[in-house]
mmCIF file of C-alpha atoms in Angstrom:
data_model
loop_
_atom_site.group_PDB
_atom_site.id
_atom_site.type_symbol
_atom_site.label_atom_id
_atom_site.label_comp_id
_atom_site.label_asym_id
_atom_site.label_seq_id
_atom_site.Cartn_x
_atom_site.Cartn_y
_atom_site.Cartn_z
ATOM 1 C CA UNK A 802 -22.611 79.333 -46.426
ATOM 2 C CA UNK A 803 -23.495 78.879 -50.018
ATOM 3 C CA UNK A 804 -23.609 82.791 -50.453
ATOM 4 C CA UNK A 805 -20.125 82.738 -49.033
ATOM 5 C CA UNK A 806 -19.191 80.577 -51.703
ATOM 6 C CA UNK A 807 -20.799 81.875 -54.366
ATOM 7 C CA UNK A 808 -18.972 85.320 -53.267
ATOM 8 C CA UNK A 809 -15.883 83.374 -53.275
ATOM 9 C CA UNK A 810 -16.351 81.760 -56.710
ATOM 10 C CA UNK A 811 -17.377 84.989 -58.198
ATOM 11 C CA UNK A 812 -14.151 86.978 -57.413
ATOM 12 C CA UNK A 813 -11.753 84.609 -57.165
ATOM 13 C CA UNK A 814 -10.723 84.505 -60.671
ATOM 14 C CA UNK A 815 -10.517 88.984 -60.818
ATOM 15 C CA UNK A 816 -8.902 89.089 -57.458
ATOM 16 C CA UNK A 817 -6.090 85.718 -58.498
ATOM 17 C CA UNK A 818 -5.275 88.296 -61.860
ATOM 18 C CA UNK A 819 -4.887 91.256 -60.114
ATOM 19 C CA UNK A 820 -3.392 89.973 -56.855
ATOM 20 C CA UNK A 821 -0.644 87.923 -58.108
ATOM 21 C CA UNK A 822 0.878 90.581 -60.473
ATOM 22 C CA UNK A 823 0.723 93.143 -57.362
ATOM 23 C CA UNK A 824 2.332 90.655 -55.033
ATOM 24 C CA UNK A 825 4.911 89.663 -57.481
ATOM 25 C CA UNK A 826 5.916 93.255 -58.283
ATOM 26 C CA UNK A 827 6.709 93.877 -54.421
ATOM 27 C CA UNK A 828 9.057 90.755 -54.832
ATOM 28 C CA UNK A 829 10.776 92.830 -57.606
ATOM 29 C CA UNK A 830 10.038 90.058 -60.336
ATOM 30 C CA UNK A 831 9.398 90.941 -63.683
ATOM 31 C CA UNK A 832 6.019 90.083 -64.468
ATOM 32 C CA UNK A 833 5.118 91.044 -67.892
ATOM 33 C CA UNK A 834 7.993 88.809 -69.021
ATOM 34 C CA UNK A 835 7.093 86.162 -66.274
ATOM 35 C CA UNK A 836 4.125 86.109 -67.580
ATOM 36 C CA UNK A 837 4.767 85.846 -71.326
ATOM 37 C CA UNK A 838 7.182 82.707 -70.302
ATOM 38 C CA UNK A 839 4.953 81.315 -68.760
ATOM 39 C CA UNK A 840 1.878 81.615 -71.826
ATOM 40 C CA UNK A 841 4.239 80.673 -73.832
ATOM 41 C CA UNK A 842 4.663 77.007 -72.574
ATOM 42 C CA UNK A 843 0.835 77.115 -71.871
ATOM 43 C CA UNK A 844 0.453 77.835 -75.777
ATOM 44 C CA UNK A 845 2.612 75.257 -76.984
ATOM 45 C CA UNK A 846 0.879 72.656 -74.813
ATOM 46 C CA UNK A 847 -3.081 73.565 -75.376
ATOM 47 C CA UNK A 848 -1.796 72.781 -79.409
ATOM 48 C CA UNK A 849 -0.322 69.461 -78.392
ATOM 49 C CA UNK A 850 -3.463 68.402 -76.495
ATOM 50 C CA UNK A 851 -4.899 68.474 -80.004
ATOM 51 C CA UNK A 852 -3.821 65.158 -81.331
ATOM 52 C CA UNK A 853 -5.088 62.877 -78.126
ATOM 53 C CA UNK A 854 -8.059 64.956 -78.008
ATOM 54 C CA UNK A 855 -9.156 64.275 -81.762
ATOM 55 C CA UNK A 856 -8.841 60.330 -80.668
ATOM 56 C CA UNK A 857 -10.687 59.972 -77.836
ATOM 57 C CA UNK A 858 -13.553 62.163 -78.994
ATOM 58 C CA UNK A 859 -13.651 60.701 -82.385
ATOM 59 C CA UNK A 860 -13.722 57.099 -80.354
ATOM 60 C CA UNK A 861 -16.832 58.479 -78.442
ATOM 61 C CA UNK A 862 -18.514 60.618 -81.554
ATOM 62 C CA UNK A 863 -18.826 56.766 -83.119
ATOM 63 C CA UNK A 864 -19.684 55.336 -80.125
ATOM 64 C CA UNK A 865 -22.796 57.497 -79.589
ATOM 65 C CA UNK A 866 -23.888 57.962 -83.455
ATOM 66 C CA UNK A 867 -23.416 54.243 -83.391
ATOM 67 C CA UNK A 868 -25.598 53.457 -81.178
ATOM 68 C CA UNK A 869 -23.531 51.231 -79.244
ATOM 69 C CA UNK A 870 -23.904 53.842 -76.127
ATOM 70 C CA UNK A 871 -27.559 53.062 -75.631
ATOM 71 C CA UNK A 872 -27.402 49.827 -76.355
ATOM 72 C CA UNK A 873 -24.609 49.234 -73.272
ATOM 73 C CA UNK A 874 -27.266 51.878 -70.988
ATOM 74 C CA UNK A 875 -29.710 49.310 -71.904
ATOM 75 C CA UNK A 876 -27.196 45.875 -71.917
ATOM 76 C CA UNK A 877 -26.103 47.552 -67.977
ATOM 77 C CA UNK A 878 -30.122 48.212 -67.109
ATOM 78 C CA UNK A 879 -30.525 44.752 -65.173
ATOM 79 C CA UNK A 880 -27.507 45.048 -63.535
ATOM 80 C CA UNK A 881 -28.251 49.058 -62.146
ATOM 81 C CA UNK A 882 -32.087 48.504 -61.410
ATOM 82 C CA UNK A 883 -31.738 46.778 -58.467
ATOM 83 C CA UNK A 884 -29.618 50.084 -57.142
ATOM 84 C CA UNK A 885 -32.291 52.012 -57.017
ATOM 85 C CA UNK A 886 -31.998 53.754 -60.202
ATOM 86 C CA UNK A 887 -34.960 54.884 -62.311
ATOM 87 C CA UNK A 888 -34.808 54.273 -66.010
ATOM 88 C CA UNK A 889 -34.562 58.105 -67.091
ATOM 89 C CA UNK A 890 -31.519 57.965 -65.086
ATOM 90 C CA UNK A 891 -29.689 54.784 -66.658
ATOM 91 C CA UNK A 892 -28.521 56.432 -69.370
ATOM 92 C CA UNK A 893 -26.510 58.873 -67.172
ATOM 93 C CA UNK A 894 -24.634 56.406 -65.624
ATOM 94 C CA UNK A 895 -22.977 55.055 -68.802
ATOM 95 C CA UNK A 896 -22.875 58.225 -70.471
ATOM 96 C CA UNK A 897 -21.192 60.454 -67.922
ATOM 97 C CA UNK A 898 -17.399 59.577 -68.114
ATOM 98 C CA UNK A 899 -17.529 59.307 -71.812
ATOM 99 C CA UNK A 900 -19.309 62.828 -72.812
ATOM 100 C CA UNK A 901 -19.638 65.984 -70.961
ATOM 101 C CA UNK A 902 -22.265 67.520 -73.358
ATOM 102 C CA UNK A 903 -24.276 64.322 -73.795
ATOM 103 C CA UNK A 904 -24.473 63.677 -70.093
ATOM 104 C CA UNK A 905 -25.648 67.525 -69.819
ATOM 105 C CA UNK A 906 -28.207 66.364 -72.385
ATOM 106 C CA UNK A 907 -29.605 63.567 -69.849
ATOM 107 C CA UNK A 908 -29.722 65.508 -66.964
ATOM 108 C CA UNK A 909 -31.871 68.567 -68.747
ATOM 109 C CA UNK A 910 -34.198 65.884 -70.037
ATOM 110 C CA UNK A 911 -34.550 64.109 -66.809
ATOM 111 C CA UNK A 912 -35.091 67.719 -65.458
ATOM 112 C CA UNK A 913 -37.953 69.012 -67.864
ATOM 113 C CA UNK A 914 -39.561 65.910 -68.054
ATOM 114 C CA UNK A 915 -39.926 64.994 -64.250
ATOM 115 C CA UNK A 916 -38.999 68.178 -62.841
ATOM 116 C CA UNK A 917 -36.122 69.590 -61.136
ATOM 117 C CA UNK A 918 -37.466 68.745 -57.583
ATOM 118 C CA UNK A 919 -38.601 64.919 -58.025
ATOM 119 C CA UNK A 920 -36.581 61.646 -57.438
ATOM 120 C CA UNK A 921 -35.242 61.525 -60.566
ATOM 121 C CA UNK A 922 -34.474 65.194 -60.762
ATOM 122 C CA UNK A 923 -32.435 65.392 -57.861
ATOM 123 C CA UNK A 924 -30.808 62.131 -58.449
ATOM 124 C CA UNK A 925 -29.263 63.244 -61.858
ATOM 125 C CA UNK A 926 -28.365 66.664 -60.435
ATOM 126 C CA UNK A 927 -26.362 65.128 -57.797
ATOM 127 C CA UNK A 928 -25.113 61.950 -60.321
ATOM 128 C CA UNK A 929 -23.760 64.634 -62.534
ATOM 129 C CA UNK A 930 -22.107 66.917 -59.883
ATOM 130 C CA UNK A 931 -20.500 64.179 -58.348
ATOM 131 C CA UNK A 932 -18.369 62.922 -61.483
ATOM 132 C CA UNK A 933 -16.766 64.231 -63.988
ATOM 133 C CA UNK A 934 -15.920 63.246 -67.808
ATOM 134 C CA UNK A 935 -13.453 60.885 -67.215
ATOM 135 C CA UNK A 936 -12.181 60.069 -70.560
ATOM 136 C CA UNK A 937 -11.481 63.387 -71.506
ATOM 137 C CA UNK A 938 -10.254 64.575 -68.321
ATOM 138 C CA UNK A 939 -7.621 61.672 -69.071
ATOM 139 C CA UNK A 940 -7.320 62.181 -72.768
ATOM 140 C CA UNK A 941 -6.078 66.051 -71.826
ATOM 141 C CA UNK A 942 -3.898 65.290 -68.416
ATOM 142 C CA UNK A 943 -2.161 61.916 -69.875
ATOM 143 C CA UNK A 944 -1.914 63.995 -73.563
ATOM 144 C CA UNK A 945 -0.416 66.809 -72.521
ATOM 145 C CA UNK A 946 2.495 64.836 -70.719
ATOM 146 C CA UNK A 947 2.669 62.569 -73.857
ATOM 147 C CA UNK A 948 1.790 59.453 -72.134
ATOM 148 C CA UNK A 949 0.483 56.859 -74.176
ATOM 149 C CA UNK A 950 -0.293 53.976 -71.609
ATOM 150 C CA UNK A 951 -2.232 54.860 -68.745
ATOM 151 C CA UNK A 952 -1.888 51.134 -66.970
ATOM 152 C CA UNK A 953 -4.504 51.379 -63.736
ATOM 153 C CA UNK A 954 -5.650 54.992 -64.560
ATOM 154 C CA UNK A 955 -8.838 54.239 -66.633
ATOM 155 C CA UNK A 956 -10.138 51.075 -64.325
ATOM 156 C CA UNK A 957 -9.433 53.141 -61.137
ATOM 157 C CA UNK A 958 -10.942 56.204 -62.693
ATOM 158 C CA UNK A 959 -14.053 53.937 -63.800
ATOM 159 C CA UNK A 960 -14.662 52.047 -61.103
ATOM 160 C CA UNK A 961 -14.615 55.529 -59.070
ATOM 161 C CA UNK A 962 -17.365 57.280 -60.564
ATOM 162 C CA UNK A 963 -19.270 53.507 -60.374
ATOM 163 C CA UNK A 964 -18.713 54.525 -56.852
ATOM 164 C CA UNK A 965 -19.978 58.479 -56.562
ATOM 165 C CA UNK A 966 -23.052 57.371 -58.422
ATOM 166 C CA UNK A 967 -24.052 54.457 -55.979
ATOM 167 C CA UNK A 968 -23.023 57.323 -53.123
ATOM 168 C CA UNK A 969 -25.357 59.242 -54.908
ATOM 169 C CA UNK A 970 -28.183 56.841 -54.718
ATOM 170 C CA UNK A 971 -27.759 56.376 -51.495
ATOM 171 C CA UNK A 972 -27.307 59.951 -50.386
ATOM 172 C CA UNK A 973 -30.694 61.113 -52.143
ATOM 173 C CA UNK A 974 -32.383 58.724 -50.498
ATOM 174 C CA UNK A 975 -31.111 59.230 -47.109
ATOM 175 C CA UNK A 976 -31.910 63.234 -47.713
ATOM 176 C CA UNK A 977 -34.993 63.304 -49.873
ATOM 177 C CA UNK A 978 -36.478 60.298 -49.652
ATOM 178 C CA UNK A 979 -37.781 58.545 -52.980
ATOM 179 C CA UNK B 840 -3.953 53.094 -74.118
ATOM 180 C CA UNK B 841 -4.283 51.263 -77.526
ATOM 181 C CA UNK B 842 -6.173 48.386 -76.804
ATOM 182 C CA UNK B 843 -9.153 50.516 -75.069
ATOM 183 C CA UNK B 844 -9.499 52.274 -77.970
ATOM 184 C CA UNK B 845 -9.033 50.550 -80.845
ATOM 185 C CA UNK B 846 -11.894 48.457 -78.994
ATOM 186 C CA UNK B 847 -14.024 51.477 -78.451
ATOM 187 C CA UNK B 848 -13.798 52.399 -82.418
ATOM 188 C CA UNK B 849 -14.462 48.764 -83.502
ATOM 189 C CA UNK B 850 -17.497 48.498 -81.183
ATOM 190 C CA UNK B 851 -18.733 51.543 -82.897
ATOM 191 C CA UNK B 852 -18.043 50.075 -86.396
ATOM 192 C CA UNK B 853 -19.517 46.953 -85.491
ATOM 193 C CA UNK B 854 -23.000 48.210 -83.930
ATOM 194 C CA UNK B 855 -23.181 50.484 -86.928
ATOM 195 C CA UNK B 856 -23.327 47.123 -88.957
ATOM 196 C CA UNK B 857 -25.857 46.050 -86.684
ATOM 197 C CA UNK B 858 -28.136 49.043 -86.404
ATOM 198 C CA UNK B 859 -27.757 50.404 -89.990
ATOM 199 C CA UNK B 860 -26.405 53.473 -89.154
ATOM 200 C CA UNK B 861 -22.812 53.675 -91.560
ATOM 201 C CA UNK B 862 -24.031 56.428 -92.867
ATOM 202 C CA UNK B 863 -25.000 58.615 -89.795
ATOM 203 C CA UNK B 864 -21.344 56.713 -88.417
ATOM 204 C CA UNK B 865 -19.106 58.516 -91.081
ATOM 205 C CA UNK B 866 -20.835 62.004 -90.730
ATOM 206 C CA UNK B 867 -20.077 61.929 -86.648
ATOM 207 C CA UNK B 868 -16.039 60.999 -87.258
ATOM 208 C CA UNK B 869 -16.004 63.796 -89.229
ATOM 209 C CA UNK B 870 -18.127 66.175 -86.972
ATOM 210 C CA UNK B 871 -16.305 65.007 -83.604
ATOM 211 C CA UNK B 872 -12.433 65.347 -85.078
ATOM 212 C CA UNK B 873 -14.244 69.141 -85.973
ATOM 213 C CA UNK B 874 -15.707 69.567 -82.501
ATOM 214 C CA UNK B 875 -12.155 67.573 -81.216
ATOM 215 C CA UNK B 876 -10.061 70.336 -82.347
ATOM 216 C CA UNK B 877 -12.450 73.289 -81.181
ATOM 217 C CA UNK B 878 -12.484 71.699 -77.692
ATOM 218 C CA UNK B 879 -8.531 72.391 -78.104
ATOM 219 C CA UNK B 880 -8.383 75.472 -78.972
ATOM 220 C CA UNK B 881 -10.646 76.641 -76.835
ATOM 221 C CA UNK B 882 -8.171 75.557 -74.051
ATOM 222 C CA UNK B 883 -5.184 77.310 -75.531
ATOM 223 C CA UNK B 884 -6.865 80.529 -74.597
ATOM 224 C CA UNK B 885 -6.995 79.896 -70.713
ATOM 225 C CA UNK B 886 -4.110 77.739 -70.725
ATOM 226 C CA UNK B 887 -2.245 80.510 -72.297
ATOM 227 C CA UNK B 888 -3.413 82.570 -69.421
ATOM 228 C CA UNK B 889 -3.354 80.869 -66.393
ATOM 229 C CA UNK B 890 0.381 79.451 -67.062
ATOM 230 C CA UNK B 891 1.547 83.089 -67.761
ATOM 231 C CA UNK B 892 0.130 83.705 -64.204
ATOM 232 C CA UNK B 893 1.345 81.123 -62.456
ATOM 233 C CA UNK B 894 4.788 81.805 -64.026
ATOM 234 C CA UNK B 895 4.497 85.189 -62.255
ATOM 235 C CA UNK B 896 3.526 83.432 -58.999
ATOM 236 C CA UNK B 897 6.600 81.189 -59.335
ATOM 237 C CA UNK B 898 8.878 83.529 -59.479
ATOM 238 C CA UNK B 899 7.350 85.582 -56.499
ATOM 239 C CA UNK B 900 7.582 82.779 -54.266
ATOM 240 C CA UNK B 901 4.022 82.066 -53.567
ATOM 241 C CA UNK B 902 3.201 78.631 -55.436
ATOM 242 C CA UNK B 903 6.349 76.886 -52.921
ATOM 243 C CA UNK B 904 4.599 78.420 -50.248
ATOM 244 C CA UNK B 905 0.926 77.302 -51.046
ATOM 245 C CA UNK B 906 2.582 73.889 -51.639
ATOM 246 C CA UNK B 907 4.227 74.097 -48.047
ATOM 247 C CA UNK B 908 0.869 74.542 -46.749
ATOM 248 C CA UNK B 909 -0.799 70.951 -47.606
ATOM 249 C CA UNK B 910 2.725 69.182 -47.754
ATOM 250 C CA UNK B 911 1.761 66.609 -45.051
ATOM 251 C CA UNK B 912 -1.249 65.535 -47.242
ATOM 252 C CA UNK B 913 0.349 65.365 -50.313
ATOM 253 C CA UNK B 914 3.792 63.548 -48.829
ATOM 254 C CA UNK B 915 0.952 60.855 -47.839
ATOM 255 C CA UNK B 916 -0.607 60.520 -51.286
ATOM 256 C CA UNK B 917 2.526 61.118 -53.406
ATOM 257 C CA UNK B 918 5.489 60.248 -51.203
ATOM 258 C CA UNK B 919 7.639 59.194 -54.322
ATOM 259 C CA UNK B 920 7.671 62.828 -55.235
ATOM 260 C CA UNK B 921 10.570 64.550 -54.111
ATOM 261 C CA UNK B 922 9.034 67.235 -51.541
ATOM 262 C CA UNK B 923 10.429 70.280 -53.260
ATOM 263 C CA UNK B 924 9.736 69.515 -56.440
ATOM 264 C CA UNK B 925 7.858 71.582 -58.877
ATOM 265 C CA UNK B 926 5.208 69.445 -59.682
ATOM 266 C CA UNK B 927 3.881 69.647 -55.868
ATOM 267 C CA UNK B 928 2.497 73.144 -56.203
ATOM 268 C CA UNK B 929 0.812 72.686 -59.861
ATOM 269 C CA UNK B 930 -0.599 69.811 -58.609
ATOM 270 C CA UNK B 931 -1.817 71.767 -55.256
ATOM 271 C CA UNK B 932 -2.841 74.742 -57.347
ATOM 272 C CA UNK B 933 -5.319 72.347 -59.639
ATOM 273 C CA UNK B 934 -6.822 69.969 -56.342
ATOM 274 C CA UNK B 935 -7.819 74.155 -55.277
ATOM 275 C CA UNK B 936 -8.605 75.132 -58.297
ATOM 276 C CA UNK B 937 -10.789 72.211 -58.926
ATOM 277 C CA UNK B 938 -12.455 72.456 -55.514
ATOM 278 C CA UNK B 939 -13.833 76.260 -56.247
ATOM 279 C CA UNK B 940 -15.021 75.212 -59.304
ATOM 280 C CA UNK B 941 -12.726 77.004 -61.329
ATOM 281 C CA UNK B 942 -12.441 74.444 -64.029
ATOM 282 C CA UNK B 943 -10.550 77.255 -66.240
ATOM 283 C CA UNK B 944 -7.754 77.173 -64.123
ATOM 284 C CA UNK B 945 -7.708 73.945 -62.700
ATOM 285 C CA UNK B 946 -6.920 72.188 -66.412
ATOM 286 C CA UNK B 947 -3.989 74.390 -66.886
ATOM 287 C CA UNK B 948 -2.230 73.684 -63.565
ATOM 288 C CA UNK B 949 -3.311 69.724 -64.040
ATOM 289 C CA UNK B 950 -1.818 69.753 -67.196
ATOM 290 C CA UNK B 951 1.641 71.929 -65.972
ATOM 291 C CA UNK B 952 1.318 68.990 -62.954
ATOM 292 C CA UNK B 953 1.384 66.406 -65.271
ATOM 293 C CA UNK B 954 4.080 67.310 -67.282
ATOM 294 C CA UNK B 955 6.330 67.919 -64.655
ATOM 295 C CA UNK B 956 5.587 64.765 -63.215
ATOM 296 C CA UNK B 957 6.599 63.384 -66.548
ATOM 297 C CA UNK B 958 10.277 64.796 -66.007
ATOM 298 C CA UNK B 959 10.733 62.114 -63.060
ATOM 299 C CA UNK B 960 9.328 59.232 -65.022
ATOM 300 C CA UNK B 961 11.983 56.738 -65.579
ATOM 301 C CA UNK B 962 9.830 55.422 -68.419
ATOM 302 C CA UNK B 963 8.736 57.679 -70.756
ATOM 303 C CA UNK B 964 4.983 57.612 -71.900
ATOM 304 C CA UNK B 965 4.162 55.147 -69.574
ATOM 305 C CA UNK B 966 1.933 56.651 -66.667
ATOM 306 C CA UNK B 967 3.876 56.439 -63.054
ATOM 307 C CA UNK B 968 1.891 56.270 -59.975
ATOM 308 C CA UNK B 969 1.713 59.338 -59.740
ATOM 309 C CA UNK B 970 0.210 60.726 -62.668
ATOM 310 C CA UNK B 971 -1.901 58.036 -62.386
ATOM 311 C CA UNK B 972 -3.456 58.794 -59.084
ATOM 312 C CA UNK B 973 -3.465 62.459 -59.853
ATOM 313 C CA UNK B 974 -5.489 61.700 -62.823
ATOM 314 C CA UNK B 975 -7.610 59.481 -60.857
ATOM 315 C CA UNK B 976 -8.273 62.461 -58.472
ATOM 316 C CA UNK B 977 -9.182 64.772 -60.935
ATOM 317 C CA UNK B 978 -11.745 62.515 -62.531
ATOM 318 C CA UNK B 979 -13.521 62.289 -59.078
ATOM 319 C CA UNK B 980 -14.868 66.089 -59.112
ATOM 320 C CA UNK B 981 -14.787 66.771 -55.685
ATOM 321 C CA UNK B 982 -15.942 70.866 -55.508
ATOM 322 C CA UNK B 983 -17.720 72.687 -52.884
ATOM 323 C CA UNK B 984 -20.494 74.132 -55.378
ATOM 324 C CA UNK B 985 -21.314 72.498 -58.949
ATOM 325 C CA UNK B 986 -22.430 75.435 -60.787
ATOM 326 C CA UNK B 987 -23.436 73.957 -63.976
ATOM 327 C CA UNK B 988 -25.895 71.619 -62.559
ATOM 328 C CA UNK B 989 -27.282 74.211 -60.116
ATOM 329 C CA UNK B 990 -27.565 76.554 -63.091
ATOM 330 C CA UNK B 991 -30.113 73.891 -65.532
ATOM 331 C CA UNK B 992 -31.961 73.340 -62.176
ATOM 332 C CA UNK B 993 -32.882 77.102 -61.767
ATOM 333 C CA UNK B 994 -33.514 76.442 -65.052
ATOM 334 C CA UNK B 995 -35.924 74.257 -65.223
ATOM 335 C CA UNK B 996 -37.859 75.685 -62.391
ATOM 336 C CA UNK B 997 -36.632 73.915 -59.625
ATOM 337 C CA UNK B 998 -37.806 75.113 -55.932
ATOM 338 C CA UNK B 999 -34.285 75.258 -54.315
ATOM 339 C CA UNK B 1000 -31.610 74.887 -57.070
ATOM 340 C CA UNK B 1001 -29.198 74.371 -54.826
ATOM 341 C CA UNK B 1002 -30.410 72.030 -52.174
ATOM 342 C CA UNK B 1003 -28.278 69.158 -53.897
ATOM 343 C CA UNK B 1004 -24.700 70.959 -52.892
ATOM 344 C CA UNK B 1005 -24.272 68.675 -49.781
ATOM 345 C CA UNK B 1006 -25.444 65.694 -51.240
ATOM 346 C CA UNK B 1007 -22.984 66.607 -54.121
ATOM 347 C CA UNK B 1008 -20.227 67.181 -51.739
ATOM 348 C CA UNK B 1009 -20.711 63.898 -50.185
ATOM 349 C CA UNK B 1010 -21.464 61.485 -53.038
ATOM 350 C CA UNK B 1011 -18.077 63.340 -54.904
ATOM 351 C CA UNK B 1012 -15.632 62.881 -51.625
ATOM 352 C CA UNK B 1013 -17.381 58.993 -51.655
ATOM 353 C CA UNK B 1014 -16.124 58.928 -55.045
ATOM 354 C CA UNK B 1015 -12.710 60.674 -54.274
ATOM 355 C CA UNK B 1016 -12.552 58.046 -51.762
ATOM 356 C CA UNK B 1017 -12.758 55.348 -53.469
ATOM 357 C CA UNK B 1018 -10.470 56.845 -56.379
ATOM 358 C CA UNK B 1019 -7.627 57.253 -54.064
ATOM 359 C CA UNK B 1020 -7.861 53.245 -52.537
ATOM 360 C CA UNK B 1021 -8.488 51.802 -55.803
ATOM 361 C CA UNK B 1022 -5.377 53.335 -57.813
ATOM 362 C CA UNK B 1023 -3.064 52.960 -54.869
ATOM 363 C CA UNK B 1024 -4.551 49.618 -54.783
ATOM 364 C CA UNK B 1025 -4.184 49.033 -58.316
ATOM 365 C CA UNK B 1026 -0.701 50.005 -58.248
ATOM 366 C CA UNK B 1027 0.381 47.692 -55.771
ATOM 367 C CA UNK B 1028 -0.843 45.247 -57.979
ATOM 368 C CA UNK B 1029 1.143 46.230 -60.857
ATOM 369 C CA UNK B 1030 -1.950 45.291 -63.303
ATOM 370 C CA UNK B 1031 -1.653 46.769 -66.401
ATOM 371 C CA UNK B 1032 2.179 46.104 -66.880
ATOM 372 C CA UNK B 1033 1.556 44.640 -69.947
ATOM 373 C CA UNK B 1034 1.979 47.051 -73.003
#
């Protein structure tokens, strides 16, 4: 199963390039010009993404060199502890939506320190597949459509990856004990 | 949009008082608007790319028909979307793309999905269900293998680097869950009318 997939993941992006030009050409459409179209509007929006972009992750850049980030991983502590969740792994949990790199910075911590295969090591592994960056995932969708008020978006988003990360706890426990 | 961060920046300001750390504060604006715009442009690049592609798919018929294929699901999620409408088969293209992990593609078609969900907003700049939930969605992570985090584990020496997948799996379509009831939930409620 998970060489299938790996299989699948490895080609997919060759065989999409190739594939769709050669299918397209049987359907007598003219793909280099298709194509050029088409990059064209993908240009022009990758440059507007810049503006929302330089907010949010000028927002989080404080946020973390202010220390305010650790100080809400340690403000939330209380509240997580009783979940099940070890302290290496607190800072994840606030981390995560805000900052892809930093949460990649917990989790190879969390790895070296207690090893890949403990508690812990799983826990963040699975914590950090589970969710992604939500503010920047938002920040690029909403910015690239030039919307400016996201009304439930951010809660919803929020309160979802509260969610995969309690699913997580539970689900490492259930398969690995701890 | 404005009140979350406008908050975000004066919490910053205003633990920097606390902690002493103006300095280190002013250095990091200037580093993340840097690292901001680099994050950008690296996108252009694949954007560029996979738009250009699925501009040639359009025209060859074959993003309607992937579309056709999961229209029962998505007329249940997103029934306020017309069902031929072009927005249906970015945003099909980016829940696949997303689910094989090909996070290259899945941006550009999330983005395209957006936008042309933005052409049947009545008012402008102010998310619709729609984008909302789709946003939501794409926040959750749901794909069947998380390279990135199976890659540090082999990393860091782990015995079976990929034993997490299923947990993975489940904890993200938990999460998806969840995502789904809460925005359609939230947008029921109409919170967040307010400007």
């Amino acid at each position: 199963m998970k060489g299938a997939l790996d299989l699948l993941s490895a080609w997919a992006v060759p065989l999409l390039l190739a594939g769709i030009p050669l299918y397209a050409l049987t359907r007598k459409v003219n793909v280099y010009a298709a194509f050029l179209t088409g990059a064209r509007s993908g240009f022009e929006t990758g440059v507007r993404i810049v503006p929302p972009l330089v907010a949010v992750l000028v927002a989080l850049g404080m946020l973390r060199s202010s220390g305010a980030l650790g100080a809400a991983a340690r403000a939330l502590a209380p509240l997580l502890d009783p979940l099940g969740i070890p302290a290496s792994v607190l800072p994840l949990v606030v981390i995560r939506p805000l900052s892809g790199g930093a949460a990649l910075g917990v989790v190879g911590d969390v790895l070296r320190t207690e090893g890949p295969d403990s508690y812990a090591g799983r826990l963040v592994s699975v914590m950090c597949g589970s969710t992604e960056t939500t503010f920047y995932v938002l920040a690029v969708y909403f910015g690239a459509a030039g919307i400016t008020r996201y009304r439930h978006a951010l809660p919803a988003a929020l309160l979802a990856d509260l969610a995969g990360m309690t699913a997580a706890v539970v689900v490492v426990r259930l398969l690995f004990g701890g | 949009m404005s009140l979350v961060w406008t908050f975000l920046v004066a919490a910053a300001v205003i633990t920097a008082a606390f902690t002493g750390s103006v300095a280190a504060l002013t250095g990091a604006i200037a580093e993340s608007a840097g690292k901001a715009v680099t994050v950008a442009l690296g996108l252009v690049g694949v954007m560029t790319l996979w738009l250009g592609l699925m501009r040639v798919a359009e025209e060859a018929g074959l993003v309607t028909q992937v579309a056709r294929l999961v229209r029962p699901v998505m007329r249940r999620l997103f029934p306020e979307i017309p069902p031929d409408h072009p927005a249906l088969g970015s945003m099909v293209l980016n829940l696949s793309a997303n689910l094989l992990g090909l996070g290259n593609a899945a941006t550009p078609f999330g983005v395209r999905a957006m936008q042309e969900l933005e052409t049947l907003n009545p008012r402008k700049g102010v998310a619709t269900d729609a984008q909302a939930l789709f946003a939501v969605m794409n926040t959750a992570s749901l794909q069947l293998v998380p390279a990135t985090v199976i890659a540090l584990r082999a990393g860091a020496g782990s015995r079976a680097p990929a034993e997490i997948l299923g947990a993975t799996l489940v904890a993200s379509a938990f999460g998806l869950v969840v995502a789904v009831t809460v925005a359609r939930l939230l947008a029921r409620l109409r919170l967040g009318e307010a400007p």
